[in-house]
Amino acid sequence: MTASNWTLVMEGEWMLKFYAPWCPSCQQTDSEWETFAKNGEMLQISVGKVDVIQEPGLRGRFFVTTLPAFFHAKDGIFHRYHGPGIFEDLQNYILEKKWQSVEPLTGWKSPASLMMSGMAGLFSISGKIWHLHNYFTVTLGIPAWCSYVFFVIATLVFGLFMGLVLVVISECFYVPLPRHLSESSEQNGRSEEAHRAEQLQDAEEEKDDSNEEENKDSLVDDEEEKEDLGNKDEAEEEEEEEDNLAAGVDEERSEANDQGPPGEDSVTREEVEPEEAEEGISEKPCPADTEVVEDSLRQRKSQQADEGL
């Protein structure tokens, strides 16, 4: 079985064996496998084998990690056989249909999937590199380190070449914008930036205005409080003055009452000294004068109350 004819296993019933010539376990099962292959017609099954050294791509497609490896295929559905490579066990596996109890390789694990096809490509490339390394070291007699240096340089050059190819492909399929569209896009971007800057400035100015208004309101409140306190002090002083005036008037009235009715001494005094009596009477406060003072005080209070409001 090779990479070119492996698709034959997609039809009918098959049994496959993966081996390597240097594998001792594979060599022990060779005779048993040949006997099983000869009886394939009797079992109505096709039998094949794959050399993983010559066919690394199939090894990657079936993801073979241990040797020998056995697979059963029935109409494109694959099962892994984990039993011994003895003829009797292999025969019972087919006759008794034990493969039905084994979980099939489905999804990305199936050899026909896209994932396994990629694995086949990678394994085939690694196999070619290995064959080339053997050619350099065995056939040509080049030291191994020279072969490694060659592969390192080849990998770098190949990577640079692939990068250049990708750049060229991107340049071919990339369609640049016309100049007027690019300029308009740049202008739009600038206008958007300017608009954002203006919005930020407006927000800052609003914050400053709000702070100034708050400061003014606080100053106005402080001035009003000071005016209220001044008005209260003035009102208190005026009340004290009024109280003092009223107290003076009450004292004068009480003194006038204490003097009592006019007697003989007062008559004689009025007769002897009329001028002095007239002067004393003129000095005493008159009720009319006290009423005028009280009216002036009341007017002052009303004016101060209006100013406070």
PDB file of C-alpha atoms in Angstrom:
ATOM      1  CA  MET A   1       0.000   0.000   0.000  1.00  0.00           C
ATOM      2  CA  THR A   2       1.390   3.425  -1.018  1.00  0.00           C
ATOM      3  CA  ALA A   3       0.243   7.062  -0.939  1.00  0.00           C
ATOM      4  CA  SER A   4      -0.988   6.741  -4.511  1.00  0.00           C
ATOM      5  CA  ASN A   5      -3.345   3.784  -4.007  1.00  0.00           C
ATOM      6  CA  TRP A   6      -4.368   4.082  -0.356  1.00  0.00           C
ATOM      7  CA  THR A   7      -7.860   5.239  -1.372  1.00  0.00           C
ATOM      8  CA  LEU A   8      -8.677   1.625  -2.267  1.00  0.00           C
ATOM      9  CA  VAL A   9      -9.331   0.986   1.431  1.00  0.00           C
ATOM     10  CA  MET A  10     -12.308   3.374   1.262  1.00  0.00           C
ATOM     11  CA  GLU A  11     -14.327   0.621  -0.425  1.00  0.00           C
ATOM     12  CA  GLY A  12     -14.938  -2.896   0.886  1.00  0.00           C
ATOM     13  CA  GLU A  13     -13.372  -4.518   3.956  1.00  0.00           C
ATOM     14  CA  TRP A  14      -9.635  -4.242   4.594  1.00  0.00           C
ATOM     15  CA  MET A  15      -6.956  -5.055   7.160  1.00  0.00           C
ATOM     16  CA  LEU A  16      -3.750  -2.972   7.128  1.00  0.00           C
ATOM     17  CA  LYS A  17      -0.430  -3.423   8.872  1.00  0.00           C
ATOM     18  CA  PHE A  18       2.104  -0.586   9.408  1.00  0.00           C
ATOM     19  CA  TYR A  19       5.659  -1.767   9.919  1.00  0.00           C
ATOM     20  CA  ALA A  20       9.311  -0.808   9.559  1.00  0.00           C
ATOM     21  CA  PRO A  21      12.132  -3.110   8.352  1.00  0.00           C
ATOM     22  CA  TRP A  22      14.251  -2.408  11.423  1.00  0.00           C
ATOM     23  CA  CYS A  23      11.407  -3.127  13.928  1.00  0.00           C
ATOM     24  CA  PRO A  24      11.908  -6.498  15.764  1.00  0.00           C
ATOM     25  CA  SER A  25       8.227  -6.818  16.706  1.00  0.00           C
ATOM     26  CA  CYS A  26       7.249  -6.292  13.109  1.00  0.00           C
ATOM     27  CA  GLN A  27       9.640  -9.020  12.017  1.00  0.00           C
ATOM     28  CA  GLN A  28       8.130 -11.477  14.535  1.00  0.00           C
ATOM     29  CA  THR A  29       4.620 -10.979  13.120  1.00  0.00           C
ATOM     30  CA  ASP A  30       5.606 -11.159   9.443  1.00  0.00           C
ATOM     31  CA  SER A  31       4.916 -14.897   9.074  1.00  0.00           C
ATOM     32  CA  GLU A  32       1.566 -14.653  10.899  1.00  0.00           C
ATOM     33  CA  TRP A  33       0.546 -11.720   8.716  1.00  0.00           C
ATOM     34  CA  GLU A  34       1.459 -13.592   5.499  1.00  0.00           C
ATOM     35  CA  THR A  35      -0.668 -16.547   6.589  1.00  0.00           C
ATOM     36  CA  PHE A  36      -3.567 -14.195   7.351  1.00  0.00           C
ATOM     37  CA  ALA A  37      -3.163 -12.571   3.912  1.00  0.00           C
ATOM     38  CA  LYS A  38      -3.284 -15.947   2.139  1.00  0.00           C
ATOM     39  CA  ASN A  39      -6.579 -16.750   3.859  1.00  0.00           C
ATOM     40  CA  GLY A  40      -8.011 -13.338   2.958  1.00  0.00           C
ATOM     41  CA  GLU A  41     -10.025 -14.672   0.053  1.00  0.00           C
ATOM     42  CA  MET A  42     -11.631 -17.242   2.318  1.00  0.00           C
ATOM     43  CA  LEU A  43     -12.460 -14.539   4.867  1.00  0.00           C
ATOM     44  CA  GLN A  44     -13.679 -12.241   2.066  1.00  0.00           C
ATOM     45  CA  ILE A  45     -11.319  -9.482   3.120  1.00  0.00           C
ATOM     46  CA  SER A  46      -8.444  -7.588   1.478  1.00  0.00           C
ATOM     47  CA  VAL A  47      -5.081  -7.447   3.247  1.00  0.00           C
ATOM     48  CA  GLY A  48      -2.319  -4.866   2.817  1.00  0.00           C
ATOM     49  CA  LYS A  49       0.804  -3.543   4.562  1.00  0.00           C
ATOM     50  CA  VAL A  50       2.588  -0.166   4.648  1.00  0.00           C
ATOM     51  CA  ASP A  51       6.326   0.497   5.085  1.00  0.00           C
ATOM     52  CA  VAL A  52       6.468   3.684   7.174  1.00  0.00           C
ATOM     53  CA  ILE A  53      10.021   4.381   6.042  1.00  0.00           C
ATOM     54  CA  GLN A  54       9.036   4.454   2.388  1.00  0.00           C
ATOM     55  CA  GLU A  55       5.577   5.957   2.986  1.00  0.00           C
ATOM     56  CA  PRO A  56       5.849   8.584   5.759  1.00  0.00           C
ATOM     57  CA  GLY A  57       2.756  10.335   4.396  1.00  0.00           C
ATOM     58  CA  LEU A  58       0.527   7.347   5.173  1.00  0.00           C
ATOM     59  CA  ARG A  59       2.084   7.125   8.610  1.00  0.00           C
ATOM     60  CA  GLY A  60       1.028  10.721   9.232  1.00  0.00           C
ATOM     61  CA  ARG A  61      -2.417  10.183   7.716  1.00  0.00           C
ATOM     62  CA  PHE A  62      -3.155   7.285  10.087  1.00  0.00           C
ATOM     63  CA  PHE A  63      -1.111   8.968  12.860  1.00  0.00           C
ATOM     64  CA  VAL A  64       0.929   5.843  13.625  1.00  0.00           C
ATOM     65  CA  THR A  65       3.087   6.276  16.743  1.00  0.00           C
ATOM     66  CA  THR A  66       3.824   2.627  17.616  1.00  0.00           C
ATOM     67  CA  LEU A  67       4.917  -0.321  15.489  1.00  0.00           C
ATOM     68  CA  PRO A  68       3.477  -2.610  14.399  1.00  0.00           C
ATOM     69  CA  ALA A  69       0.037  -0.982  14.025  1.00  0.00           C
ATOM     70  CA  PHE A  70      -3.081  -2.698  12.648  1.00  0.00           C
ATOM     71  CA  PHE A  71      -6.211  -1.051  11.211  1.00  0.00           C
ATOM     72  CA  HIS A  72      -9.558  -2.409  10.047  1.00  0.00           C
ATOM     73  CA  ALA A  73     -11.556  -0.576   7.377  1.00  0.00           C
ATOM     74  CA  LYS A  74     -15.154  -1.201   6.373  1.00  0.00           C
ATOM     75  CA  ASP A  75     -16.603   1.060   3.655  1.00  0.00           C
ATOM     76  CA  GLY A  76     -14.450   4.028   4.679  1.00  0.00           C
ATOM     77  CA  ILE A  77     -14.938   3.555   8.456  1.00  0.00           C
ATOM     78  CA  PHE A  78     -11.682   2.772  10.266  1.00  0.00           C
ATOM     79  CA  HIS A  79     -11.078   0.909  13.542  1.00  0.00           C
ATOM     80  CA  ARG A  80      -7.824   0.395  15.403  1.00  0.00           C
ATOM     81  CA  TYR A  81      -6.935  -3.242  16.167  1.00  0.00           C
ATOM     82  CA  HIS A  82      -5.152  -3.522  19.548  1.00  0.00           C
ATOM     83  CA  GLY A  83      -4.817  -7.343  19.727  1.00  0.00           C
ATOM     84  CA  PRO A  84      -1.747  -9.466  19.009  1.00  0.00           C
ATOM     85  CA  GLY A  85      -0.631 -10.039  15.440  1.00  0.00           C
ATOM     86  CA  ILE A  86      -1.351 -13.758  15.537  1.00  0.00           C
ATOM     87  CA  PHE A  87      -3.243 -15.436  12.734  1.00  0.00           C
ATOM     88  CA  GLU A  88      -5.935 -16.972  14.972  1.00  0.00           C
ATOM     89  CA  ASP A  89      -6.678 -13.691  16.743  1.00  0.00           C
ATOM     90  CA  LEU A  90      -6.828 -11.812  13.474  1.00  0.00           C
ATOM     91  CA  GLN A  91      -9.140 -14.415  11.981  1.00  0.00           C
ATOM     92  CA  ASN A  92     -11.503 -14.382  14.977  1.00  0.00           C
ATOM     93  CA  TYR A  93     -11.517 -10.567  14.844  1.00  0.00           C
ATOM     94  CA  ILE A  94     -12.987 -10.767  11.325  1.00  0.00           C
ATOM     95  CA  LEU A  95     -15.253 -13.815  11.681  1.00  0.00           C
ATOM     96  CA  GLU A  96     -16.797 -12.738  14.989  1.00  0.00           C
ATOM     97  CA  LYS A  97     -16.940  -9.080  13.889  1.00  0.00           C
ATOM     98  CA  LYS A  98     -15.233  -7.852  17.001  1.00  0.00           C
ATOM     99  CA  TRP A  99     -14.437  -4.624  15.217  1.00  0.00           C
ATOM    100  CA  GLN A 100     -18.063  -3.545  15.783  1.00  0.00           C
ATOM    101  CA  SER A 101     -17.353  -3.160  19.520  1.00  0.00           C
ATOM    102  CA  VAL A 102     -14.384  -0.862  18.830  1.00  0.00           C
ATOM    103  CA  GLU A 103     -14.904   2.894  18.632  1.00  0.00           C
ATOM    104  CA  PRO A 104     -14.341   4.059  15.034  1.00  0.00           C
ATOM    105  CA  LEU A 105     -11.998   6.829  13.960  1.00  0.00           C
ATOM    106  CA  THR A 106     -14.406   9.637  13.126  1.00  0.00           C
ATOM    107  CA  GLY A 107     -14.158  13.363  12.734  1.00  0.00           C
ATOM    108  CA  TRP A 108     -10.679  14.844  12.504  1.00  0.00           C
ATOM    109  CA  LYS A 109      -9.135  11.477  13.476  1.00  0.00           C
ATOM    110  CA  SER A 110     -10.384   9.822  10.287  1.00  0.00           C
ATOM    111  CA  PRO A 111      -7.591   9.287   7.689  1.00  0.00           C
ATOM    112  CA  ALA A 112      -9.787  10.875   5.026  1.00  0.00           C
ATOM    113  CA  SER A 113     -10.292  14.134   6.993  1.00  0.00           C
ATOM    114  CA  LEU A 114      -8.660  17.435   6.090  1.00  0.00           C
ATOM    115  CA  MET A 115      -6.660  17.423   9.319  1.00  0.00           C
ATOM    116  CA  MET A 116      -5.083  14.064   8.577  1.00  0.00           C
ATOM    117  CA  SER A 117      -4.369  15.148   5.003  1.00  0.00           C
ATOM    118  CA  GLY A 118      -2.302  18.025   6.416  1.00  0.00           C
ATOM    119  CA  MET A 119      -0.535  15.631   8.734  1.00  0.00           C
ATOM    120  CA  ALA A 120       0.272  13.429   5.743  1.00  0.00           C
ATOM    121  CA  GLY A 121       1.900  16.382   3.974  1.00  0.00           C
ATOM    122  CA  LEU A 122       4.025  17.258   7.011  1.00  0.00           C
ATOM    123  CA  PHE A 123       5.164  13.664   7.492  1.00  0.00           C
ATOM    124  CA  SER A 124       6.000  13.338   3.794  1.00  0.00           C
ATOM    125  CA  ILE A 125       8.165  16.484   3.954  1.00  0.00           C
ATOM    126  CA  SER A 126       9.937  15.196   7.065  1.00  0.00           C
ATOM    127  CA  GLY A 127      10.535  11.868   5.314  1.00  0.00           C
ATOM    128  CA  LYS A 128      12.101  13.584   2.309  1.00  0.00           C
ATOM    129  CA  ILE A 129      14.359  15.633   4.591  1.00  0.00           C
ATOM    130  CA  TRP A 130      15.421  12.467   6.385  1.00  0.00           C
ATOM    131  CA  HIS A 131      16.223  10.739   3.078  1.00  0.00           C
ATOM    132  CA  LEU A 132      18.217  13.770   1.980  1.00  0.00           C
ATOM    133  CA  HIS A 133      20.140  13.782   5.257  1.00  0.00           C
ATOM    134  CA  ASN A 134      21.005  10.101   4.757  1.00  0.00           C
ATOM    135  CA  TYR A 135      22.125  10.889   1.221  1.00  0.00           C
ATOM    136  CA  PHE A 136      24.481  13.631   2.487  1.00  0.00           C
ATOM    137  CA  THR A 137      25.940  11.632   5.372  1.00  0.00           C
ATOM    138  CA  VAL A 138      25.970   8.060   3.966  1.00  0.00           C
ATOM    139  CA  THR A 139      26.314   8.400   0.211  1.00  0.00           C
ATOM    140  CA  LEU A 140      28.395  11.577  -0.013  1.00  0.00           C
ATOM    141  CA  GLY A 141      30.177  11.170   3.336  1.00  0.00           C
ATOM    142  CA  ILE A 142      29.518  14.759   4.521  1.00  0.00           C
ATOM    143  CA  PRO A 143      29.731  15.294   8.306  1.00  0.00           C
ATOM    144  CA  ALA A 144      26.411  15.423  10.113  1.00  0.00           C
ATOM    145  CA  TRP A 145      26.924  18.969  11.419  1.00  0.00           C
ATOM    146  CA  CYS A 146      27.389  20.220   7.844  1.00  0.00           C
ATOM    147  CA  SER A 147      24.078  18.626   6.940  1.00  0.00           C
ATOM    148  CA  TYR A 148      22.403  20.345   9.902  1.00  0.00           C
ATOM    149  CA  VAL A 149      23.857  23.742   8.915  1.00  0.00           C
ATOM    150  CA  PHE A 150      22.595  23.235   5.395  1.00  0.00           C
ATOM    151  CA  PHE A 151      19.069  22.509   6.615  1.00  0.00           C
ATOM    152  CA  VAL A 152      19.101  25.545   8.935  1.00  0.00           C
ATOM    153  CA  ILE A 153      20.161  27.878   6.116  1.00  0.00           C
ATOM    154  CA  ALA A 154      17.636  26.293   3.785  1.00  0.00           C
ATOM    155  CA  THR A 155      14.871  26.817   6.366  1.00  0.00           C
ATOM    156  CA  LEU A 156      15.754  30.531   6.741  1.00  0.00           C
ATOM    157  CA  VAL A 157      15.910  31.094   3.011  1.00  0.00           C
ATOM    158  CA  PHE A 158      12.644  29.269   2.481  1.00  0.00           C
ATOM    159  CA  GLY A 159      10.967  31.333   5.198  1.00  0.00           C
ATOM    160  CA  LEU A 160      12.192  34.609   3.649  1.00  0.00           C
ATOM    161  CA  PHE A 161      11.042  33.479   0.237  1.00  0.00           C
ATOM    162  CA  MET A 162       7.585  32.583   1.535  1.00  0.00           C
ATOM    163  CA  GLY A 163       7.352  35.939   3.281  1.00  0.00           C
ATOM    164  CA  LEU A 164       8.238  37.722   0.040  1.00  0.00           C
ATOM    165  CA  VAL A 165       5.609  35.707  -1.810  1.00  0.00           C
ATOM    166  CA  LEU A 166       2.958  36.660   0.754  1.00  0.00           C
ATOM    167  CA  VAL A 167       3.899  40.352   0.468  1.00  0.00           C
ATOM    168  CA  VAL A 168       3.622  40.212  -3.313  1.00  0.00           C
ATOM    169  CA  ILE A 169       0.251  38.475  -3.091  1.00  0.00           C
ATOM    170  CA  SER A 170      -1.055  41.056  -0.635  1.00  0.00           C
ATOM    171  CA  GLU A 171       0.145  43.898  -2.881  1.00  0.00           C
ATOM    172  CA  CYS A 172      -1.576  42.341  -5.882  1.00  0.00           C
ATOM    173  CA  PHE A 173      -4.927  41.902  -4.157  1.00  0.00           C
ATOM    174  CA  TYR A 174      -4.783  45.121  -2.115  1.00  0.00           C
ATOM    175  CA  VAL A 175      -6.668  47.998  -3.730  1.00  0.00           C
ATOM    176  CA  PRO A 176      -5.504  51.403  -2.429  1.00  0.00           C
ATOM    177  CA  LEU A 177      -8.028  54.158  -1.908  1.00  0.00           C
ATOM    178  CA  PRO A 178      -8.073  57.201  -4.224  1.00  0.00           C
ATOM    179  CA  ARG A 179      -6.320  60.327  -3.044  1.00  0.00           C
ATOM    180  CA  HIS A 180      -9.456  62.383  -2.600  1.00  0.00           C
ATOM    181  CA  LEU A 181     -10.992  59.646  -0.451  1.00  0.00           C
ATOM    182  CA  SER A 182      -7.861  59.323   1.658  1.00  0.00           C
ATOM    183  CA  GLU A 183      -7.667  63.120   2.050  1.00  0.00           C
ATOM    184  CA  SER A 184     -11.343  63.295   2.973  1.00  0.00           C
ATOM    185  CA  SER A 185     -10.865  60.526   5.533  1.00  0.00           C
ATOM    186  CA  GLU A 186      -7.905  62.401   7.017  1.00  0.00           C
ATOM    187  CA  GLN A 187      -9.915  65.633   7.145  1.00  0.00           C
ATOM    188  CA  ASN A 188     -12.782  63.832   8.793  1.00  0.00           C
ATOM    189  CA  GLY A 189     -10.416  62.403  11.361  1.00  0.00           C
ATOM    190  CA  ARG A 190      -8.970  65.854  12.052  1.00  0.00           C
ATOM    191  CA  SER A 191     -12.424  67.424  12.297  1.00  0.00           C
ATOM    192  CA  GLU A 192     -13.487  64.725  14.726  1.00  0.00           C
ATOM    193  CA  GLU A 193     -10.398  65.370  16.846  1.00  0.00           C
ATOM    194  CA  ALA A 194     -11.068  69.124  16.797  1.00  0.00           C
ATOM    195  CA  HIS A 195     -14.721  68.531  17.731  1.00  0.00           C
ATOM    196  CA  ARG A 196     -13.657  66.354  20.631  1.00  0.00           C
ATOM    197  CA  ALA A 197     -11.187  69.019  21.780  1.00  0.00           C
ATOM    198  CA  GLU A 198     -13.938  71.672  21.608  1.00  0.00           C
ATOM    199  CA  GLN A 199     -16.253  69.457  23.612  1.00  0.00           C
ATOM    200  CA  LEU A 200     -13.588  69.027  26.254  1.00  0.00           C
ATOM    201  CA  GLN A 201     -12.992  72.781  26.390  1.00  0.00           C
ATOM    202  CA  ASP A 202     -16.724  73.461  26.686  1.00  0.00           C
ATOM    203  CA  ALA A 203     -16.990  70.956  29.497  1.00  0.00           C
ATOM    204  CA  GLU A 204     -14.084  72.605  31.308  1.00  0.00           C
ATOM    205  CA  GLU A 205     -15.593  76.068  30.830  1.00  0.00           C
ATOM    206  CA  GLU A 206     -18.940  74.869  32.162  1.00  0.00           C
ATOM    207  CA  LYS A 207     -17.194  73.471  35.195  1.00  0.00           C
ATOM    208  CA  ASP A 208     -15.367  76.785  35.731  1.00  0.00           C
ATOM    209  CA  ASP A 209     -18.617  78.756  35.339  1.00  0.00           C
ATOM    210  CA  SER A 210     -20.403  76.522  37.797  1.00  0.00           C
ATOM    211  CA  ASN A 211     -17.552  76.944  40.280  1.00  0.00           C
ATOM    212  CA  GLU A 212     -17.634  80.729  39.850  1.00  0.00           C
ATOM    213  CA  GLU A 213     -21.402  80.819  40.375  1.00  0.00           C
ATOM    214  CA  GLU A 214     -21.057  78.721  43.493  1.00  0.00           C
ATOM    215  CA  ASN A 215     -18.357  81.069  44.796  1.00  0.00           C
ATOM    216  CA  LYS A 216     -20.531  84.111  44.030  1.00  0.00           C
ATOM    217  CA  ASP A 217     -23.504  82.542  45.749  1.00  0.00           C
ATOM    218  CA  SER A 218     -21.390  81.773  48.785  1.00  0.00           C
ATOM    219  CA  LEU A 219     -20.062  85.373  48.844  1.00  0.00           C
ATOM    220  CA  VAL A 220     -23.581  86.777  48.543  1.00  0.00           C
ATOM    221  CA  ASP A 221     -24.755  84.560  51.371  1.00  0.00           C
ATOM    222  CA  ASP A 222     -21.840  85.708  53.526  1.00  0.00           C
ATOM    223  CA  GLU A 223     -22.618  89.381  52.808  1.00  0.00           C
ATOM    224  CA  GLU A 224     -26.291  88.871  53.607  1.00  0.00           C
ATOM    225  CA  GLU A 225     -25.368  87.191  56.857  1.00  0.00           C
ATOM    226  CA  LYS A 226     -23.061  90.084  57.721  1.00  0.00           C
ATOM    227  CA  GLU A 227     -25.796  92.624  56.878  1.00  0.00           C
ATOM    228  CA  ASP A 228     -28.292  90.719  58.989  1.00  0.00           C
ATOM    229  CA  LEU A 229     -25.849  90.685  61.899  1.00  0.00           C
ATOM    230  CA  GLY A 230     -25.189  94.478  61.454  1.00  0.00           C
ATOM    231  CA  ASN A 231     -28.919  95.222  61.339  1.00  0.00           C
ATOM    232  CA  LYS A 232     -29.445  93.154  64.469  1.00  0.00           C
ATOM    233  CA  ASP A 233     -26.669  95.060  66.271  1.00  0.00           C
ATOM    234  CA  GLU A 234     -28.087  98.428  65.190  1.00  0.00           C
ATOM    235  CA  ALA A 235     -31.568  97.414  66.279  1.00  0.00           C
ATOM    236  CA  GLU A 236     -30.234  96.324  69.637  1.00  0.00           C
ATOM    237  CA  GLU A 237     -28.374  99.630  70.085  1.00  0.00           C
ATOM    238  CA  GLU A 238     -31.485 101.623  69.163  1.00  0.00           C
ATOM    239  CA  GLU A 239     -33.571  99.551  71.545  1.00  0.00           C
ATOM    240  CA  GLU A 240     -31.063 100.277  74.285  1.00  0.00           C
ATOM    241  CA  GLU A 241     -31.171 103.999  73.464  1.00  0.00           C
ATOM    242  CA  GLU A 242     -34.968 103.949  73.534  1.00  0.00           C
ATOM    243  CA  ASP A 243     -34.921 102.120  76.833  1.00  0.00           C
ATOM    244  CA  ASN A 244     -32.491 104.709  78.234  1.00  0.00           C
ATOM    245  CA  LEU A 245     -34.652 107.584  77.004  1.00  0.00           C
ATOM    246  CA  ALA A 246     -37.793 105.997  78.375  1.00  0.00           C
ATOM    247  CA  ALA A 247     -36.040 105.379  81.665  1.00  0.00           C
ATOM    248  CA  GLY A 248     -34.968 109.065  81.782  1.00  0.00           C
ATOM    249  CA  VAL A 249     -38.492 110.220  81.089  1.00  0.00           C
ATOM    250  CA  ASP A 250     -39.880 107.915  83.772  1.00  0.00           C
ATOM    251  CA  GLU A 251     -37.344 109.229  86.283  1.00  0.00           C
ATOM    252  CA  GLU A 252     -38.225 112.845  85.500  1.00  0.00           C
ATOM    253  CA  ARG A 253     -41.921 112.057  85.852  1.00  0.00           C
ATOM    254  CA  SER A 254     -41.326 110.316  89.160  1.00  0.00           C
ATOM    255  CA  GLU A 255     -39.295 113.309  90.414  1.00  0.00           C
ATOM    256  CA  ALA A 256     -42.101 115.645  89.397  1.00  0.00           C
ATOM    257  CA  ASN A 257     -44.642 113.507  91.266  1.00  0.00           C
ATOM    258  CA  ASP A 258     -42.388 113.338  94.358  1.00  0.00           C
ATOM    259  CA  GLN A 259     -42.377 117.152  94.648  1.00  0.00           C
ATOM    260  CA  GLY A 260     -46.142 117.026  95.476  1.00  0.00           C
ATOM    261  CA  PRO A 261     -48.659 119.941  95.287  1.00  0.00           C
ATOM    262  CA  PRO A 262     -47.327 123.421  95.413  1.00  0.00           C
ATOM    263  CA  GLY A 263     -47.312 124.893  99.036  1.00  0.00           C
ATOM    264  CA  GLU A 264     -46.732 128.257 100.626  1.00  0.00           C
ATOM    265  CA  ASP A 265     -43.058 128.055 100.163  1.00  0.00           C
ATOM    266  CA  SER A 266     -43.599 127.555  96.528  1.00  0.00           C
ATOM    267  CA  VAL A 267     -45.977 130.518  96.405  1.00  0.00           C
ATOM    268  CA  THR A 268     -43.563 132.737  98.129  1.00  0.00           C
ATOM    269  CA  ARG A 269     -40.840 131.507  95.925  1.00  0.00           C
ATOM    270  CA  GLU A 270     -42.964 132.210  92.858  1.00  0.00           C
ATOM    271  CA  GLU A 271     -43.711 135.664  94.161  1.00  0.00           C
ATOM    272  CA  VAL A 272     -40.195 136.424  95.281  1.00  0.00           C
ATOM    273  CA  GLU A 273     -38.401 134.781  92.402  1.00  0.00           C
ATOM    274  CA  PRO A 274     -40.769 134.561  89.449  1.00  0.00           C
ATOM    275  CA  GLU A 275     -37.985 134.535  86.955  1.00  0.00           C
ATOM    276  CA  GLU A 276     -36.318 131.513  88.524  1.00  0.00           C
ATOM    277  CA  ALA A 277     -39.617 129.598  88.638  1.00  0.00           C
ATOM    278  CA  GLU A 278     -40.202 130.296  84.965  1.00  0.00           C
ATOM    279  CA  GLU A 279     -36.729 129.058  84.116  1.00  0.00           C
ATOM    280  CA  GLY A 280     -37.282 125.813  86.126  1.00  0.00           C
ATOM    281  CA  ILE A 281     -40.579 125.163  84.410  1.00  0.00           C
ATOM    282  CA  SER A 282     -38.982 125.650  81.014  1.00  0.00           C
ATOM    283  CA  GLU A 283     -36.237 123.163  81.816  1.00  0.00           C
ATOM    284  CA  LYS A 284     -38.679 120.333  82.705  1.00  0.00           C
ATOM    285  CA  PRO A 285     -39.569 117.987  79.790  1.00  0.00           C
ATOM    286  CA  CYS A 286     -42.905 118.412  78.222  1.00  0.00           C
ATOM    287  CA  PRO A 287     -45.137 115.468  77.288  1.00  0.00           C
ATOM    288  CA  ALA A 288     -45.325 116.786  73.748  1.00  0.00           C
ATOM    289  CA  ASP A 289     -41.571 116.619  73.431  1.00  0.00           C
ATOM    290  CA  THR A 290     -41.510 112.973  74.594  1.00  0.00           C
ATOM    291  CA  GLU A 291     -44.144 112.050  72.009  1.00  0.00           C
ATOM    292  CA  VAL A 292     -42.022 113.634  69.248  1.00  0.00           C
ATOM    293  CA  VAL A 293     -38.971 111.644  70.357  1.00  0.00           C
ATOM    294  CA  GLU A 294     -40.942 108.402  70.393  1.00  0.00           C
ATOM    295  CA  ASP A 295     -42.328 109.096  66.908  1.00  0.00           C
ATOM    296  CA  SER A 296     -38.817 109.725  65.540  1.00  0.00           C
ATOM    297  CA  LEU A 297     -37.596 106.452  67.105  1.00  0.00           C
ATOM    298  CA  ARG A 298     -40.499 104.555  65.592  1.00  0.00           C
ATOM    299  CA  GLN A 299     -39.738 106.008  62.148  1.00  0.00           C
ATOM    300  CA  ARG A 300     -36.112 104.939  62.465  1.00  0.00           C
ATOM    301  CA  LYS A 301     -37.136 101.390  63.407  1.00  0.00           C
ATOM    302  CA  SER A 302     -39.485 101.141  60.435  1.00  0.00           C
ATOM    303  CA  GLN A 303     -36.761 102.412  58.060  1.00  0.00           C
ATOM    304  CA  GLN A 304     -34.255  99.916  59.412  1.00  0.00           C
ATOM    305  CA  ALA A 305     -36.785  97.089  59.105  1.00  0.00           C
ATOM    306  CA  ASP A 306     -37.405  98.067  55.465  1.00  0.00           C
ATOM    307  CA  GLU A 307     -33.675  98.114  54.766  1.00  0.00           C
ATOM    308  CA  GLY A 308     -33.267  94.637  56.369  1.00  0.00           C
ATOM    309  CA  LEU A 309     -36.021  93.235  54.154  1.00  0.00           C
TER     310      LEU A 309
END
